[in-house]
Coordinates of C-alpha atoms in Angstrom, one line a residue:
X1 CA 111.2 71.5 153.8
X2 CA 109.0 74.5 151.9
X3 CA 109.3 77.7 154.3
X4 CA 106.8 80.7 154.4
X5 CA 106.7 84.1 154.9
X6 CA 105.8 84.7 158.1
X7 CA 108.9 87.7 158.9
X8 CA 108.7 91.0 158.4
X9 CA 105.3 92.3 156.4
X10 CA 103.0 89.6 158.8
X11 CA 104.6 90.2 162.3
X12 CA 105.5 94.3 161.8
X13 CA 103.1 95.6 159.1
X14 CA 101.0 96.8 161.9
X15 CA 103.5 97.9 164.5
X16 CA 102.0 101.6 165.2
X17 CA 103.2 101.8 168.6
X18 CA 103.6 105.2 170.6
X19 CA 106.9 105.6 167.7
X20 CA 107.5 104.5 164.6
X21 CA 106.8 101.6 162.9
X22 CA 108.9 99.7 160.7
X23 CA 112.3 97.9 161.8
X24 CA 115.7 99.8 160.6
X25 CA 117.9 96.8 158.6
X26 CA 121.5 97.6 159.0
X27 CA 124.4 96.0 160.3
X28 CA 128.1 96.0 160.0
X29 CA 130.9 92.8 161.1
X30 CA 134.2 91.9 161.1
X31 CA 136.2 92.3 157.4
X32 CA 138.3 89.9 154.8
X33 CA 140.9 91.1 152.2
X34 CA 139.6 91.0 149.1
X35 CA 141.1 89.9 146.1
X36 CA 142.9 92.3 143.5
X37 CA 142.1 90.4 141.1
X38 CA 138.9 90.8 140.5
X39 CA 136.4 94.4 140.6
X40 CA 136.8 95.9 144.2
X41 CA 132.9 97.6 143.6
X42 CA 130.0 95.8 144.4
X43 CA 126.3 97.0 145.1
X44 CA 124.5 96.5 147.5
X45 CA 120.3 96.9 147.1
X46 CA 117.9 97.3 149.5
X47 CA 114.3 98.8 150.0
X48 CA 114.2 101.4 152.9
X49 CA 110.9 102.3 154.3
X50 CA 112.3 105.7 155.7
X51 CA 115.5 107.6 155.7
X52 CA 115.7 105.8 159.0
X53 CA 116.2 102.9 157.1
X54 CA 118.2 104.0 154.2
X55 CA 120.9 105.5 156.5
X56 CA 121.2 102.3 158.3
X57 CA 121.6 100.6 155.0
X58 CA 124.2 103.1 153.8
X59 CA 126.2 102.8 157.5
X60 CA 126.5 98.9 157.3
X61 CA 128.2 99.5 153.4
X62 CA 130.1 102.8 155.4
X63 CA 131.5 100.5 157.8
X64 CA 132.4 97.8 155.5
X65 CA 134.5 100.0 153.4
X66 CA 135.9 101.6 156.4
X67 CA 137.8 97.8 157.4
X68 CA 138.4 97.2 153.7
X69 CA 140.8 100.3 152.0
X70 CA 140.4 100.5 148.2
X71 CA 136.3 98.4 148.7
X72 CA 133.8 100.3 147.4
X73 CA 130.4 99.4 148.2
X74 CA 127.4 101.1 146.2
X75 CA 124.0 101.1 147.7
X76 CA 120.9 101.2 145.6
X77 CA 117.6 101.8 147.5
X78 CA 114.8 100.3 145.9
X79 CA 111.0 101.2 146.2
X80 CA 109.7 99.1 149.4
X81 CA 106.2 98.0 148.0
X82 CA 108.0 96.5 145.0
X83 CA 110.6 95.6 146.2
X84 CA 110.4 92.0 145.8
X85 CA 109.0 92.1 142.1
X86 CA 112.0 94.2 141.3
X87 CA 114.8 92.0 142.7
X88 CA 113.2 88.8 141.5
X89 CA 112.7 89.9 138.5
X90 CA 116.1 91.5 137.8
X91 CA 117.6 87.9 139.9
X92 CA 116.0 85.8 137.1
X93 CA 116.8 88.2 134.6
X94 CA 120.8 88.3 135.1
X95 CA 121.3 91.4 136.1
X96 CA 121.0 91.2 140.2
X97 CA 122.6 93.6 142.2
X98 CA 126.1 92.0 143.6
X99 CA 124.8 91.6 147.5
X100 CA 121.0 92.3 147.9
X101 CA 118.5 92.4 151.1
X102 CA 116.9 88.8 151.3
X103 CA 114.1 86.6 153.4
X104 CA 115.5 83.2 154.3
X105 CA 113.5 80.4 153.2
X106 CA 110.5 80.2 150.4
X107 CA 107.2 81.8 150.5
X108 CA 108.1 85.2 148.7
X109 CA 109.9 87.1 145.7
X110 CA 112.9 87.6 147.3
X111 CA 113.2 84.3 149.4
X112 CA 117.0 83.1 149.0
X113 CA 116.4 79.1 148.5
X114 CA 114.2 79.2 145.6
X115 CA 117.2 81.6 144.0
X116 CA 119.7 78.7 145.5
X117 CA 117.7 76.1 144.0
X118 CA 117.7 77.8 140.3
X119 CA 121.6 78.9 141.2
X120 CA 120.9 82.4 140.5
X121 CA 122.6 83.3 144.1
X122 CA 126.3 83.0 145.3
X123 CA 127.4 80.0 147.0
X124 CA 129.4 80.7 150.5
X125 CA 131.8 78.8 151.5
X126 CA 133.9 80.8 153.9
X127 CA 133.8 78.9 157.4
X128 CA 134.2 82.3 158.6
X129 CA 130.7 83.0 157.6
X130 CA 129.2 79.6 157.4
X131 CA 130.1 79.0 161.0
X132 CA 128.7 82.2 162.4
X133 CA 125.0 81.3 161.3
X134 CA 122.8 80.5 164.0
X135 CA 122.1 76.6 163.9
X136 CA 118.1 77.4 164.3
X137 CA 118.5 79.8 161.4
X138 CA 120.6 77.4 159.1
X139 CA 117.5 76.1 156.8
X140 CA 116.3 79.3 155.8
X141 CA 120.0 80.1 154.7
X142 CA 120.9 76.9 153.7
X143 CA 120.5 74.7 150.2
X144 CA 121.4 70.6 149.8
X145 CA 124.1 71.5 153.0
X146 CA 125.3 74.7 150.9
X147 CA 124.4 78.4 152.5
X148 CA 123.7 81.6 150.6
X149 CA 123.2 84.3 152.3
X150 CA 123.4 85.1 155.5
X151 CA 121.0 86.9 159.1
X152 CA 121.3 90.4 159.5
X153 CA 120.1 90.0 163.2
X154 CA 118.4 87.5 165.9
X155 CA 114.7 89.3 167.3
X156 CA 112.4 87.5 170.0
X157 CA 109.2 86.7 169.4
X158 CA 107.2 87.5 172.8
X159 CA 106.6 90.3 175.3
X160 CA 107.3 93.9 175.2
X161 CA 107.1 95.0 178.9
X162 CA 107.2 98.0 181.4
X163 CA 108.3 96.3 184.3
X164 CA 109.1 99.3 186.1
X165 CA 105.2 100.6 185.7
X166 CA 104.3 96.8 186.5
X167 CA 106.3 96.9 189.4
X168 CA 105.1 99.6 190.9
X169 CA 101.4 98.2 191.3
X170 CA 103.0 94.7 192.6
X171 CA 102.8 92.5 189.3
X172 CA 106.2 91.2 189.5
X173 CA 106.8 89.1 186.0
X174 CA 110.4 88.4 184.4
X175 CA 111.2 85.5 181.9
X176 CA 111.3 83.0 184.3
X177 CA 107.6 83.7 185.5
X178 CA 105.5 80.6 184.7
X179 CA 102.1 81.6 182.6
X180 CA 100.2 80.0 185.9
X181 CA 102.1 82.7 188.1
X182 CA 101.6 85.3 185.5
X183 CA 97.6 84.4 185.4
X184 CA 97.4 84.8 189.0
X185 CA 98.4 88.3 188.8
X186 CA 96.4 89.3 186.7
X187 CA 93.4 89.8 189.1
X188 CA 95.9 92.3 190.8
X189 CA 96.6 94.6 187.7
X190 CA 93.1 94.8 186.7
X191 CA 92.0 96.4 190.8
X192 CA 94.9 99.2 189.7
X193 CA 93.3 100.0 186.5
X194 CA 95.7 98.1 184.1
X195 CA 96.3 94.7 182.6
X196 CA 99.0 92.9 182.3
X197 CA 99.1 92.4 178.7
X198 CA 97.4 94.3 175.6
X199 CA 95.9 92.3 172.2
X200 CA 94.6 93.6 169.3
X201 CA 92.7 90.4 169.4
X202 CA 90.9 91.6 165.7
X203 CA 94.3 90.7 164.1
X204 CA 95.5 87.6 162.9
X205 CA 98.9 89.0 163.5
X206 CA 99.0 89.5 166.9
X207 CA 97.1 86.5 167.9
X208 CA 99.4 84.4 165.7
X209 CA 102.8 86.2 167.6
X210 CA 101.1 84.9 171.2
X211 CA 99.5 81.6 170.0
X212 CA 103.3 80.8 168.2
X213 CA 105.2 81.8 171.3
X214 CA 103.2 79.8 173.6
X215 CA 103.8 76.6 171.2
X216 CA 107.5 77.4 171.4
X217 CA 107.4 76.3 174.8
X218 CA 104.8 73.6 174.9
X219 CA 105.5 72.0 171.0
X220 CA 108.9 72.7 169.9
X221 CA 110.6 72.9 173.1
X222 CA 110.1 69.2 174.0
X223 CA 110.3 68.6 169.8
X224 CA 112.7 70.9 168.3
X225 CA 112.2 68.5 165.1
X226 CA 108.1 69.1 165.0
X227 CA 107.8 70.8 161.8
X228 CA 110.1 68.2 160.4
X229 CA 107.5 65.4 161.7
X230 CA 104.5 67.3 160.4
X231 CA 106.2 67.4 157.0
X232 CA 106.4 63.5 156.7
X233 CA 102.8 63.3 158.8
X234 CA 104.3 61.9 161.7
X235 CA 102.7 64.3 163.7
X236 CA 99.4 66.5 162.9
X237 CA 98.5 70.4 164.8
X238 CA 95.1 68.2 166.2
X239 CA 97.2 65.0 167.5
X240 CA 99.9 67.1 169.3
X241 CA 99.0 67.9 173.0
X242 CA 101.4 70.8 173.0
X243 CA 99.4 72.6 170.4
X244 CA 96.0 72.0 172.4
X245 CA 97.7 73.2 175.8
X246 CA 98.6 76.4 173.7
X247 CA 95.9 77.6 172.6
X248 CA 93.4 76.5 175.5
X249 CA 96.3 78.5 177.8
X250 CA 95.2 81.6 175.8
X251 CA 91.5 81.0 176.5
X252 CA 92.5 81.1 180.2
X253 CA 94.2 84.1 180.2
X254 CA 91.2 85.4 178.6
X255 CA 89.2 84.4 181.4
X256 CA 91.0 85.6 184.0
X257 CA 91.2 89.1 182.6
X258 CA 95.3 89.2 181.5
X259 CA 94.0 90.9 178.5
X260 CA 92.1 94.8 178.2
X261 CA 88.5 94.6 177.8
X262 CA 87.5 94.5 174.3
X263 CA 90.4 92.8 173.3
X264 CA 88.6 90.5 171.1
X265 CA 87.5 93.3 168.4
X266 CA 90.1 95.2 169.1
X267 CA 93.1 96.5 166.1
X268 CA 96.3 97.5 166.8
X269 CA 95.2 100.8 168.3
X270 CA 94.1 99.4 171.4
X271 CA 97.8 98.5 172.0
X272 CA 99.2 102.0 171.0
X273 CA 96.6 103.6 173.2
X274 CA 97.3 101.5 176.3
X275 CA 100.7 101.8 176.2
X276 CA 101.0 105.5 175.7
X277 CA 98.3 105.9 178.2
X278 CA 100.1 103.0 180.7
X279 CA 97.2 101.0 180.7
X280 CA 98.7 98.1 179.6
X281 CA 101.8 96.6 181.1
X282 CA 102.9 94.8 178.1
X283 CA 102.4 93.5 174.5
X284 CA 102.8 91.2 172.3
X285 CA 105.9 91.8 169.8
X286 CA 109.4 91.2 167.6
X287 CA 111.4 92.4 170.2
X288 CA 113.2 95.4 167.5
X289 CA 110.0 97.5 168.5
X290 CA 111.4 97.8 172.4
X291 CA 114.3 100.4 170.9
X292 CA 112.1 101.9 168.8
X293 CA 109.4 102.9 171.4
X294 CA 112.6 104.1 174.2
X295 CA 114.2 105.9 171.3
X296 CA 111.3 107.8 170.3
X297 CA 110.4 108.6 174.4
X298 CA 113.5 110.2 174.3
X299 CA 114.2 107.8 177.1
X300 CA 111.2 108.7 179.2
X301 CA 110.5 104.8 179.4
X302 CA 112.3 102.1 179.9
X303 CA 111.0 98.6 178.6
X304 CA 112.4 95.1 178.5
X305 CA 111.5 92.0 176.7
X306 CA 110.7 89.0 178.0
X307 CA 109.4 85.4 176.4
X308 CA 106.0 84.1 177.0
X309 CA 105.8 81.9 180.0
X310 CA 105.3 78.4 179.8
X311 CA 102.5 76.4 181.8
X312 CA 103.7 75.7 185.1
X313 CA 105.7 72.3 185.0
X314 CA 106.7 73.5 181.3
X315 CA 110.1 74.5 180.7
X316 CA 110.0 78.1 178.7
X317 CA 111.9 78.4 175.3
X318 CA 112.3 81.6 173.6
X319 CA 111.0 82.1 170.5
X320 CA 114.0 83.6 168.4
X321 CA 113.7 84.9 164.4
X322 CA 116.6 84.9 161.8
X323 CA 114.7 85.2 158.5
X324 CA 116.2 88.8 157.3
X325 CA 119.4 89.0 155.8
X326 CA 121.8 89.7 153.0
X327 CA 122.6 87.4 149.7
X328 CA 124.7 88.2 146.7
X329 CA 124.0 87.3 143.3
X330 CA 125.9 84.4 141.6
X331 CA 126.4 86.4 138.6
X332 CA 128.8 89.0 140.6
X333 CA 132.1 89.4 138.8
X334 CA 133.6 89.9 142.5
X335 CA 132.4 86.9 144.4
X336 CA 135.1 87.2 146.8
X337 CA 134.4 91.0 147.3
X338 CA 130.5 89.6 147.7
X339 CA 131.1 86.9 150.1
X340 CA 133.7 89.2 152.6
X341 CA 130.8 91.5 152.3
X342 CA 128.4 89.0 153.8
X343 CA 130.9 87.8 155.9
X344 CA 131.2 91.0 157.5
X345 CA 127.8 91.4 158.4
X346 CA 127.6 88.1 160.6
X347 CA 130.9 88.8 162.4
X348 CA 130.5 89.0 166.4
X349 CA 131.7 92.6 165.7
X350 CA 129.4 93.4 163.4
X351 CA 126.2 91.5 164.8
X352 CA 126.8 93.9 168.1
X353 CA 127.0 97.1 166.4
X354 CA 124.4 95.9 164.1
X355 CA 122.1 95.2 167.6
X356 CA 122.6 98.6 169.1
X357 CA 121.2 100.0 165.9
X358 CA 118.3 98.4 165.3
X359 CA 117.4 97.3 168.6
X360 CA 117.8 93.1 168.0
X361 CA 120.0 90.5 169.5
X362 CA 123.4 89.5 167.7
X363 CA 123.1 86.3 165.7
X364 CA 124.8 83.5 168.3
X365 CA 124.9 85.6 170.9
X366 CA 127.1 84.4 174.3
X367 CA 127.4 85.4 177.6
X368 CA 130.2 87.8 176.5
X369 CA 127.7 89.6 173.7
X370 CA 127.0 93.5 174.7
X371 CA 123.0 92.8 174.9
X372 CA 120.8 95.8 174.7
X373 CA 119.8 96.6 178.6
X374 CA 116.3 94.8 177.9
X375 CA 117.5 92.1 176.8
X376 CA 119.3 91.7 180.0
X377 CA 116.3 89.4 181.9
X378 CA 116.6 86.6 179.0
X379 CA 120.3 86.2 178.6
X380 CA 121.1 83.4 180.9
X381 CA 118.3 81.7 178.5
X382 CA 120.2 82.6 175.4
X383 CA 123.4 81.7 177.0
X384 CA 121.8 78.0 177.9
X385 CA 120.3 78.1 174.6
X386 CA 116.9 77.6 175.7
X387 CA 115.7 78.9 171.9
X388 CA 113.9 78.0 169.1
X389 CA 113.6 79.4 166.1
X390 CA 110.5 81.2 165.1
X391 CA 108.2 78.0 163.8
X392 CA 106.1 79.2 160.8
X393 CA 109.2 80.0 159.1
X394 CA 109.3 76.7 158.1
X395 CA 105.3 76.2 157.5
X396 CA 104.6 75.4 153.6
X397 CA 101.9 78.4 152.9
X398 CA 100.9 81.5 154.9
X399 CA 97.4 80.2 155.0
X400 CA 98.0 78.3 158.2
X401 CA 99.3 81.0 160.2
X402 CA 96.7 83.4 159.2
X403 CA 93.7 80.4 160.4
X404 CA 96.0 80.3 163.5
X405 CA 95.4 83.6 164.4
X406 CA 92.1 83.9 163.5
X407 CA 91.5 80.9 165.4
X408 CA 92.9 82.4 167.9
X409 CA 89.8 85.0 167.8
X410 CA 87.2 82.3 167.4
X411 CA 88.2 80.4 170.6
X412 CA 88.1 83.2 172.5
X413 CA 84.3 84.8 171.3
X414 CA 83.4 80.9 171.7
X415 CA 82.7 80.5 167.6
X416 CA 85.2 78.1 167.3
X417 CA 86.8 75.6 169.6
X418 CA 90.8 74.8 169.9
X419 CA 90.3 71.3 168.3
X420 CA 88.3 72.8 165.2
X421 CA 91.2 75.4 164.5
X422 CA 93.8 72.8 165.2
X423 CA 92.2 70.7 162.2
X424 CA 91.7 73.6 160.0
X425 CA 95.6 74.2 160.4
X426 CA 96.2 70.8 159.6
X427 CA 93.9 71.1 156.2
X428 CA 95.9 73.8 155.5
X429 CA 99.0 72.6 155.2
X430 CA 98.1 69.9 152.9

């Protein structure tokens, strides 16, 4: 099945919280030996937004090395806004960097399957690696059953939440909080002069992060397989009543004021604003931006994250993202170097020290993973896993998640109703 982009740029190009914006991409895992016979230098490319970035880079090639005596591991940071052009064009051009930053799936320059399909990436066959990749993650790393490349982390698509400020005016929500419980408090946070959640309801991207982690719960959760059906028009956005109950359970948050006023014209300001100001009690976010905001409050606030709750009688799946990661070139004249490389990032060892870095959840993480504290109120979830992966990763074109959010907008200013967006997202995707 064709995947889109629907990762990093869509979900945190507008991430201006109280902080930073921007996720770090670094990682580090357990090691291999490497074989002498062949070079023991690869590079290793990137495009880091910040030095921020670049030094997290630079640490996951650091800590490789570090395992693996004699390795030598050369970064190369590349300009961000081109990044893509550049590595696709020196891919097709035979002259790829030996490991290189990647998006699973299709949709953009540096998306790994097309590069499987033309073989211009490095087959991996190490069941040291291949087993480590989350099973909802495996088609965006995955060609014809053969993988190439591998996650650099697991983030959840749903709430960012001060409970502690929520808490303190009596709205008591945690991530087994049913969205009809969560409703009903919202009445209570708008007499203390909050609400419970923030949208920058003028985005397509926030309105598509709530609308998709709703649908987690109410389409995929019952139909892990429904992008799968869509594909071969088994099932259609309009027919499915998950998809309906989704989007008309946004309109009723609307209504009972869950959201600030304004929300509907509002950018991603409004959400910055409230919560600096603590007039919101949460957003809606990849769950990387948590760290970011704690780390920057110089530990002033405490936040957790928590999934978007399901309709009562709904059982609530978390909405988890594996789409950026590390590949290596099939022209590498160390593919053994390469592939230990890659193996190292998606190591248990690695995933963890990777997590407290960047602020995500290790790929496959247990009950025995060192979670982040805010992660804390959704690991019995992860240890059931109660997940799916993040859906429009595996939509054809990008088109249909930006009509989802917009629709999104529509429904709730009454220009549109959920049926009419639910069609438009099924002309869409063809």
């Amino acid at each position: 099945m064709k995947q889109s982009r629907r990762s990093r740029a869509s979900r945190l190009a507008w991430l201006a919280i109280p902080v930073t914006a921007g996720l770090l991409l670094a990682g580090c895992s357990s090691s291999g030996t490497s074989s002498a016979k062949e070079p023991q230098t690869i590079t290793f490319a990137f495009g880091a937004t910040n030095d921020q970035d670049k030094a997290a880079y630079t640490g996951l090639a650091n800590a490789f090395m570090a395992e693996n005596k004699g390795v030598t591991v050369t970064t190369e940071n590349l300009p961000t806004q081109s990044y893509g052009t550049t590595i696709a064009t020196r891919v097709q051009g035979g002259n790829a960097p030996d490991t290189f930053y990647a998006e699973g799936g299709t949709g953009q320059a540096q998306s790994v399957i097309p590069f499987a399909k033309s073989g211009l990436v490095l087959e991996l066959d190490d069941p040291g690696l291949t087993s480590k990749i989350p099973e909802a993650a495996k088609s965006l790393w995955t060609y014809n059953g053969k993988t190439y490349g591998v996650p650099l982390g697991t983030q959840l698509n749903g709430v960012i939440y001060n409970d502690e400020l929520a808490k303190s005016i009596g709205v008591n929500i945690d991530a087994t909080t049913s969205l009809d419980d969560i409703i009903a408090q919202c009445g209570k946070a708008r007499a203390a002069g909050k609400t419970v959640y923030g949208l920058a309801g003028s985005t397509f991207q926030n309105n598509g992060i709530l609308a998709v982690a709703l649908a987690t719960s109410t389409v995929y959760g019952p139909n892990k397989n429904w992008n799968a059906d869509r594909a071969k028009n088994k099932v259609t956005f309009a027919g499915t009543k998950g998809w309906t109950t989704a989007l008309e359970s946004i309109k009723k948050m609307y209504d009972a004021g869950c959201f600030q006023d304004g929300a509907t014209s509002a950018g991603f300001d409004a959400l910055t604003n409230g919560a600096s100001s603590g007039k919101i009690l949460g957003f809606f976010a990849p769950s990387a931006a948590a760290e970011q905001i704690m780390q920057a409050a110089g530990g002033h606030v405490k936040l957790v994250t928590l999934p978007i709750g399901a309709p009562q009688g709904t059982k609530t799946y978390l909405s988890l993202s594996e789409d950026q990661g590390v590949t290596a070139s099939a022209k590498t004249k160390s593919p053994k170097l390469a592939e230990n490389f890659l193996k190292f990032i998606i190591s248990d060892k690695g995933q963890e020290a990777y997590s407290k870095l960047v602020g995500t959840i290790p790929a496959n993480a247990s009950k025995t993973s060192a979670l982040l504290p805010q992660y804390a109120g959704i690991q019995d979830q992860l240890a059931k896993d109660d997940v799916r992966g993040y859906a429009p990763t595996e939509w054809p074109n990008a088109k249909i998640y930006t009509d989802l959010g917009n629709g999104v907008q529509g429904i709730l200013t009454g220009q549109m109703t959920v049926k009419q967006v639910l069609q438009q997202m099924d002309t869409d995707w063809g």
